[in-house]
Short mmCIF file of C-alpha atoms and ligand atoms in Angstrom, two decimals:
data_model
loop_
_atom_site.label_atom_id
_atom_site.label_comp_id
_atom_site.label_asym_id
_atom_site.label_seq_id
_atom_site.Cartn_x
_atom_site.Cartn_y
_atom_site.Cartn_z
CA UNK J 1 136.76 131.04 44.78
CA UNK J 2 136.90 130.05 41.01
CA UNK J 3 135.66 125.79 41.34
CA UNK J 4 139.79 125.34 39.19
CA UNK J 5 138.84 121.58 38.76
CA UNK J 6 135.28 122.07 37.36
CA UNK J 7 137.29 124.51 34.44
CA UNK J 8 140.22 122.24 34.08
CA UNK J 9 137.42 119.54 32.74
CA UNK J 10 134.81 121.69 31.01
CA UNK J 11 138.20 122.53 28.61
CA UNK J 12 138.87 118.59 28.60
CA UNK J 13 135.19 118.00 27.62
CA UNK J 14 134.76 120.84 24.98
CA UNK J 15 138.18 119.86 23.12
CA UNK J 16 137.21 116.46 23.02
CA UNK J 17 134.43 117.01 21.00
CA UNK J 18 135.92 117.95 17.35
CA UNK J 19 132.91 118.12 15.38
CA UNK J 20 131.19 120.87 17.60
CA UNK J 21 132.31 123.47 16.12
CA UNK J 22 133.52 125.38 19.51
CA UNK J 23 136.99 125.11 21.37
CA UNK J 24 138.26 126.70 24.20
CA UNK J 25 141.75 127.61 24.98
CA UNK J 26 144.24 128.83 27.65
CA UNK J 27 145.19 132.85 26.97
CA UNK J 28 148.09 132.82 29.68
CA UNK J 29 148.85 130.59 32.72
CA UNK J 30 145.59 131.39 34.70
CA UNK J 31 142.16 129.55 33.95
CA UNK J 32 140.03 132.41 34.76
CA UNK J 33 141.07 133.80 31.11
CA UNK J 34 140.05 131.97 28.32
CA UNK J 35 139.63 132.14 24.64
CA UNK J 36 136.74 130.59 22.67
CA UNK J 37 136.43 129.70 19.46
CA UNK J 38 133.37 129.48 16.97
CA UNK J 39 133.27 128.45 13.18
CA UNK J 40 130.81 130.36 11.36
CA UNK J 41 127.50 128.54 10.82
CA UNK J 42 126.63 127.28 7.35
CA UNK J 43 124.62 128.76 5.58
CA UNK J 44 124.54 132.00 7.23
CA UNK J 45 126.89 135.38 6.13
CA UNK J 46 128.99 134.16 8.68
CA UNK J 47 129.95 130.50 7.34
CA UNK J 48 133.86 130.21 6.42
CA UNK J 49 134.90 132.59 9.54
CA UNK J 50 136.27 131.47 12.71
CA UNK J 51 135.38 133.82 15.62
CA UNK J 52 137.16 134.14 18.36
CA UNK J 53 135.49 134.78 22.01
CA UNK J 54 137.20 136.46 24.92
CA UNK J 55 136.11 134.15 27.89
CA UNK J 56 136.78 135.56 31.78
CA UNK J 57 135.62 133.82 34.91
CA UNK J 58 134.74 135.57 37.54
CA UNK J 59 135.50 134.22 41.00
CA UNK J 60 131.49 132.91 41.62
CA UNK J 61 131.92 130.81 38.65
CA UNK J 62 129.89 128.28 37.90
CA UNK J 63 127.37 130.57 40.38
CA UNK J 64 127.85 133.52 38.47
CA UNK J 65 128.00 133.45 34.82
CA UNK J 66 131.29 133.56 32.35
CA UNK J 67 131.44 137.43 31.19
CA UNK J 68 131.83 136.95 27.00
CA UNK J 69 132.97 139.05 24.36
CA UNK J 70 133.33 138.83 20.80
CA UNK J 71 136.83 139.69 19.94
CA UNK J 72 136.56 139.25 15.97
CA UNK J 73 134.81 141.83 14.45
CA UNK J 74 131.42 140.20 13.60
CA UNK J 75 128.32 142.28 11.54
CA UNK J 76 125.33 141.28 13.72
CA UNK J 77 122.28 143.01 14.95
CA UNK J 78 122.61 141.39 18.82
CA UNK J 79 126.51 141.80 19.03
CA UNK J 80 128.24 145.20 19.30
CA UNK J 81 129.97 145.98 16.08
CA UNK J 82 131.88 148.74 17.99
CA UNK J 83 133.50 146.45 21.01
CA UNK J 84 132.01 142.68 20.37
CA UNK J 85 129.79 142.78 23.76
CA UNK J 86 126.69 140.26 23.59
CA UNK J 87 123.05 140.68 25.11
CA UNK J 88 122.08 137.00 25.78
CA UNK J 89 119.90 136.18 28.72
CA UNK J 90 122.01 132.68 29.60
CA UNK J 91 125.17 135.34 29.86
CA UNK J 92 122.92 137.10 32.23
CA UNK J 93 120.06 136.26 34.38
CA UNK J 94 119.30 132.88 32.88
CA UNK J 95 122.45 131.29 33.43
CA UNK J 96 122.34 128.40 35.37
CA UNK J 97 125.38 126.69 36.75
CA UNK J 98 124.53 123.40 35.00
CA UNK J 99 125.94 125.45 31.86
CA UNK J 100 129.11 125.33 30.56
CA UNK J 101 131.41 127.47 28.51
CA UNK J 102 130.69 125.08 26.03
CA UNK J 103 126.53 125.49 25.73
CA UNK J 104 127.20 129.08 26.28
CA UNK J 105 129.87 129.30 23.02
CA UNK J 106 127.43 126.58 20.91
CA UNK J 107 124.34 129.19 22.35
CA UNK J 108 126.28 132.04 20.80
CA UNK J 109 126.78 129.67 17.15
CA UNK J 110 123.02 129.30 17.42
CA UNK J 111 122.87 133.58 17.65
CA UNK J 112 124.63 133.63 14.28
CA UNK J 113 122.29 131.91 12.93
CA UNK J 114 119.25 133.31 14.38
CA UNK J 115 119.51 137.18 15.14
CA UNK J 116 116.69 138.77 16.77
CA UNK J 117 116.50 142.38 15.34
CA UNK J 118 114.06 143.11 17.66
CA UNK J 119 116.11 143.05 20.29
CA UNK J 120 119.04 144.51 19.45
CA UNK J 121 122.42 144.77 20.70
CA UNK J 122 123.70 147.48 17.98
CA UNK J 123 121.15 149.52 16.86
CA UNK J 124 122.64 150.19 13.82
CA UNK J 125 123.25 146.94 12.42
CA UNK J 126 119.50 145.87 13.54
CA UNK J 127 117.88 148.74 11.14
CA UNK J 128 119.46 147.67 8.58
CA UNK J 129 118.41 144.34 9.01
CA UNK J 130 114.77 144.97 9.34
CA UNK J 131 115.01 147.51 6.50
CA UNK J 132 117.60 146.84 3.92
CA UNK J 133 118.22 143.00 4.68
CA UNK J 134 119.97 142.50 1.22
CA UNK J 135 122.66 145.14 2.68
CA UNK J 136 123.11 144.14 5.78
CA UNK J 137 123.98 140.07 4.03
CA UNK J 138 126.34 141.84 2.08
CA UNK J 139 128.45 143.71 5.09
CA UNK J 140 127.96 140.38 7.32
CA UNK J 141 129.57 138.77 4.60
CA UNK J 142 132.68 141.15 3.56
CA UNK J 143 133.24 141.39 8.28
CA UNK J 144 133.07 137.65 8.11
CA UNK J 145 135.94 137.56 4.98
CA UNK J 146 137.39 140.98 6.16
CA UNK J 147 138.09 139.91 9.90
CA UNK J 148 136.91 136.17 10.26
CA UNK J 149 139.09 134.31 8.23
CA UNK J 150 140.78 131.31 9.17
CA UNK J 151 143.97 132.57 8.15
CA UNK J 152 143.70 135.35 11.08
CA UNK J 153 143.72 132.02 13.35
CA UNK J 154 146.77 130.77 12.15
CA UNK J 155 148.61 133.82 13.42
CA UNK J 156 147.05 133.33 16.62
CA UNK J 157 148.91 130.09 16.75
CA UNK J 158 152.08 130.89 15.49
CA UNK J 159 152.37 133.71 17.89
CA UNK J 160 151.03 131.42 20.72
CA UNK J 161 153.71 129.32 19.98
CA UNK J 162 156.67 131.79 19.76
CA UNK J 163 155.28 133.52 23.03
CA UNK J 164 156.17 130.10 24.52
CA UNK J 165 159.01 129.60 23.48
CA UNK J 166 160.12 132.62 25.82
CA UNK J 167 159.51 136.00 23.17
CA UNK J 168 157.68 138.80 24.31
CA UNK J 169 153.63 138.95 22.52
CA UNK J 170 154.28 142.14 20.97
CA UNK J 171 157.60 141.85 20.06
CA UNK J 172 156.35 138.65 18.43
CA UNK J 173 153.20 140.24 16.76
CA UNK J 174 155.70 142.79 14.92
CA UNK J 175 158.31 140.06 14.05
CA UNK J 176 155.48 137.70 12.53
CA UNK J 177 154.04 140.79 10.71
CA UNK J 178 156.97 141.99 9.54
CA UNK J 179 158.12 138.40 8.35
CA UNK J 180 154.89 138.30 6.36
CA UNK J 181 153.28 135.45 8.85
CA UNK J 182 156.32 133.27 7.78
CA UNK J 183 156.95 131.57 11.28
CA UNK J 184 160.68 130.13 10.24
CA UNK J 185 161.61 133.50 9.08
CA UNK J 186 160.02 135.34 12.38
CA UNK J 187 161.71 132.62 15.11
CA UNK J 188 165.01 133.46 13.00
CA UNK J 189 164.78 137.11 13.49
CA UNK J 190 163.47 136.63 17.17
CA UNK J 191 166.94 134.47 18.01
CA UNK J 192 169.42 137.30 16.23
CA UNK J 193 167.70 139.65 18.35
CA UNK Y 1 118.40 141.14 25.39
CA UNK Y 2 118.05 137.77 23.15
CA UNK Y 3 115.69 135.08 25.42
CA UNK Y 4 114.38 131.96 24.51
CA UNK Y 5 116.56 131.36 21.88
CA UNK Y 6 115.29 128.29 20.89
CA UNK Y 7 115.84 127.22 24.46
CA UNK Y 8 117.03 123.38 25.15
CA UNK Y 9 115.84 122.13 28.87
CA UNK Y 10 119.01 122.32 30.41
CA UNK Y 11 119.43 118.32 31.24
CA UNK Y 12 119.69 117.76 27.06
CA UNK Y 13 123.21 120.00 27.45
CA UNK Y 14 124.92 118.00 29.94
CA UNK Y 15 127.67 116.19 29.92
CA UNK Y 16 127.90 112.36 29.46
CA UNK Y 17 127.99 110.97 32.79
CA UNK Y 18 124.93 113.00 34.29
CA UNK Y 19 123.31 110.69 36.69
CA UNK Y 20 126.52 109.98 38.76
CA UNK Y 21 127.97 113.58 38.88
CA UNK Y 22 127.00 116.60 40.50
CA UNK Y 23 125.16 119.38 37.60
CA UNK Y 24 127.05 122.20 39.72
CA UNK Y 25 130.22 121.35 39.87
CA UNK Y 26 130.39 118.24 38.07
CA UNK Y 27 132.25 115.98 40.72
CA UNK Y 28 131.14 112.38 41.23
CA UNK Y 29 128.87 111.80 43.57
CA UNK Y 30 130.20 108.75 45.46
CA UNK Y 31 133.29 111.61 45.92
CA UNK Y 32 132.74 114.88 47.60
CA UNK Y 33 131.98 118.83 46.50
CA UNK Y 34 135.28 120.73 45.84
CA UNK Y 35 135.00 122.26 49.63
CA UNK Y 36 135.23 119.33 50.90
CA UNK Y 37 138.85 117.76 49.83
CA UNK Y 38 139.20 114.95 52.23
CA UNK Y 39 137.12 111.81 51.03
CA UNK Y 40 135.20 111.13 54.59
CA UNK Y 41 134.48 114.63 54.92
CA UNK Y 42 130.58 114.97 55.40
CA UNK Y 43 129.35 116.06 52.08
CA UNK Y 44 125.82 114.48 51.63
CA UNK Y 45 124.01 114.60 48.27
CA UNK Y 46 120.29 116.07 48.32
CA UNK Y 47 117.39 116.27 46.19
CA UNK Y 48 114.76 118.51 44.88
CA UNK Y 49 111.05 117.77 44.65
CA UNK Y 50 111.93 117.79 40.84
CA UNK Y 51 113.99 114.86 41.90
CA UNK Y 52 117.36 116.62 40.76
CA UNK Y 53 120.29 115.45 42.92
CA UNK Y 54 123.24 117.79 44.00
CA UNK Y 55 125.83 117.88 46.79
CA UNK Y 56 123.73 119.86 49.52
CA UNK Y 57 126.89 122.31 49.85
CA UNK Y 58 126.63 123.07 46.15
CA UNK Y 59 123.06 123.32 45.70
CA UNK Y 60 123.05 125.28 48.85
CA UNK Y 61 125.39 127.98 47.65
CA UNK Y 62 123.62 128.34 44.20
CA UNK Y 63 120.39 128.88 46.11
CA UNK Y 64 121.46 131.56 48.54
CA UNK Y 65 123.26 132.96 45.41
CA UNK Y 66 119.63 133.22 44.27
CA UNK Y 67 117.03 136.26 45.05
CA UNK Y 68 114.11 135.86 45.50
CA UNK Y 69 113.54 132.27 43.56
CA UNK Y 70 116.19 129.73 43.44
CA UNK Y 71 115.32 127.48 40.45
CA UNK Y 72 116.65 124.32 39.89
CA UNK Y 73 120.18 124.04 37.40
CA UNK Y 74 119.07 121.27 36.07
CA UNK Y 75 115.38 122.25 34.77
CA UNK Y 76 114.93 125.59 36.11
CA UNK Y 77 111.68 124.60 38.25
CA UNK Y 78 111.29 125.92 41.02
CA UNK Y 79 113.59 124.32 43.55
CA UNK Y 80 112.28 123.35 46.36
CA UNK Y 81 114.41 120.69 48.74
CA UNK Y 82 112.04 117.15 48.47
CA UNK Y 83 110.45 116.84 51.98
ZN1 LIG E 201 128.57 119.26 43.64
ZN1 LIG E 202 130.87 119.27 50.28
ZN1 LIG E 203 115.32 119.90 38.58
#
């Protein structure tokens, strides 16, 4: 059985704390789905994006570790560039349960800034790295402005918040697109059906 | 798979009010584990010869959860219950 309480104030802790650079938020209405968020470390190709972290508990949790995946498309030689999976031993066989989903998210900022080509996750991405690391700063950079940006966040929000009001997601996503991202104009065309 | 990444002991991660709550599932310790609901209920807090303390039904379920070495959540020694 998922410990509910021990989530409920891991998401009271991490939220708290403003300047860490990590939140954590409710997908739907069950706390065994979450979504994390990570600003880009300075300083790195990554700074200026806002990556976002698909968080799911399973039911051992804290015993078993939270299974993380990188849902913004991120350029990095230990994080699948195809489908965002991570190889980090605290996601693995170092967790411990006096972790939280908040050292796990600021462990995954500190992989950002620290990539161990050596190790890779994505082959790909790691040659270039070790080969042609002048390259592979130039792709990091154009994922981070290409998929990271904060802007893509907003969206997030605005369709979080018409999804509450009672709209269907996708029917929202389509609205909101089709509006340009103007929420006014999208809640307007949601309510004339 | 990424190791060591600059690895913090675990105890410099915690949260603010360590020493009077439980580093599994983060309950006080004058209260109970979340198995045990009703304040009364026998839930007795143990520790390690590291001198980490836990409820014993958390620690206990984190150690059986653990093959073949249970370390400790706290500093990853070895845990051994102090004798
Ligand atoms: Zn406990
Ligand atoms: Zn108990
Ligand atoms: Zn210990």
């Amino acid at each position: 059985m998922l410990d509910l309480s021990r989530v409920q104030k891991e998401l009271v802790d991490c939220n708290r704390d403003k300047s860490s650079g990590v939140s954590i938020d409710l997908v739907g209405d069950q706390l065994s789905h979450l979504a994390g968020t990570i600003s880009g470390p300075i300083g790195t190709p990554y700074e200026g994006g806002v990556f976002r972290i698909d968080i799911r508990l399973p039911d051992g949790y804290p015993f078993e570790p939270p299974k993380m995946q990188f849902v913004t498309k991120v350029w990095h030689p230990n994080i699948s560039s195809q489908n965002g999976a991570i190889c980090l031993d605290i996601l693995k066989d170092q967790w411990s349960p006096a972790l939280t989903l908040k050292t796990a998210l600021l462990s995954l900022q500190a992989l950002l800034s620290a990539p161990e080509p050596d190790d890779p996750q994505d082959a790909v991405v790691a040659q270039q790295y070790l080969r042609d690391y002048p390259t592979f700063l130039g792709t990091a950079r154009y994922w981070t402005e290409a998929f990271a940006r904060r802007v893509s966040i907003g969206t997030e929000e605005k369709v979080q918040k018409l999804v509450e009001m009672g709209f269907p997601e996708a029917l929202v996503r389509t609205t909101l697109e089709n509006a340009g991202g103007d929420e006014n104009m999208a809640l307007e065309k949601l309510c004339s059906g | 798979m990424v190791r060591n990444l600059g690895w913090h002991p675990v105890a410099s991660w915690t949260w603010d009010a360590q020493d009077e709550t439980c580093g599994i599932c983060r309950m006080a310790f004058d209260g109970c584990c979340p198995d045990c609901k009703f304040p009364g209920d026998d839930c007795p807090l143990i520790w390690g010869a590291c001198n980490h303390a836990f409820h014993l039904h958390c620690i206990l379920k984190w150690v059986n959860s653990q093959t073949p070495q249970p370390h400790c959540p706290m500093c990853r020694r070895e845990w051994q219950f102090k004798g």
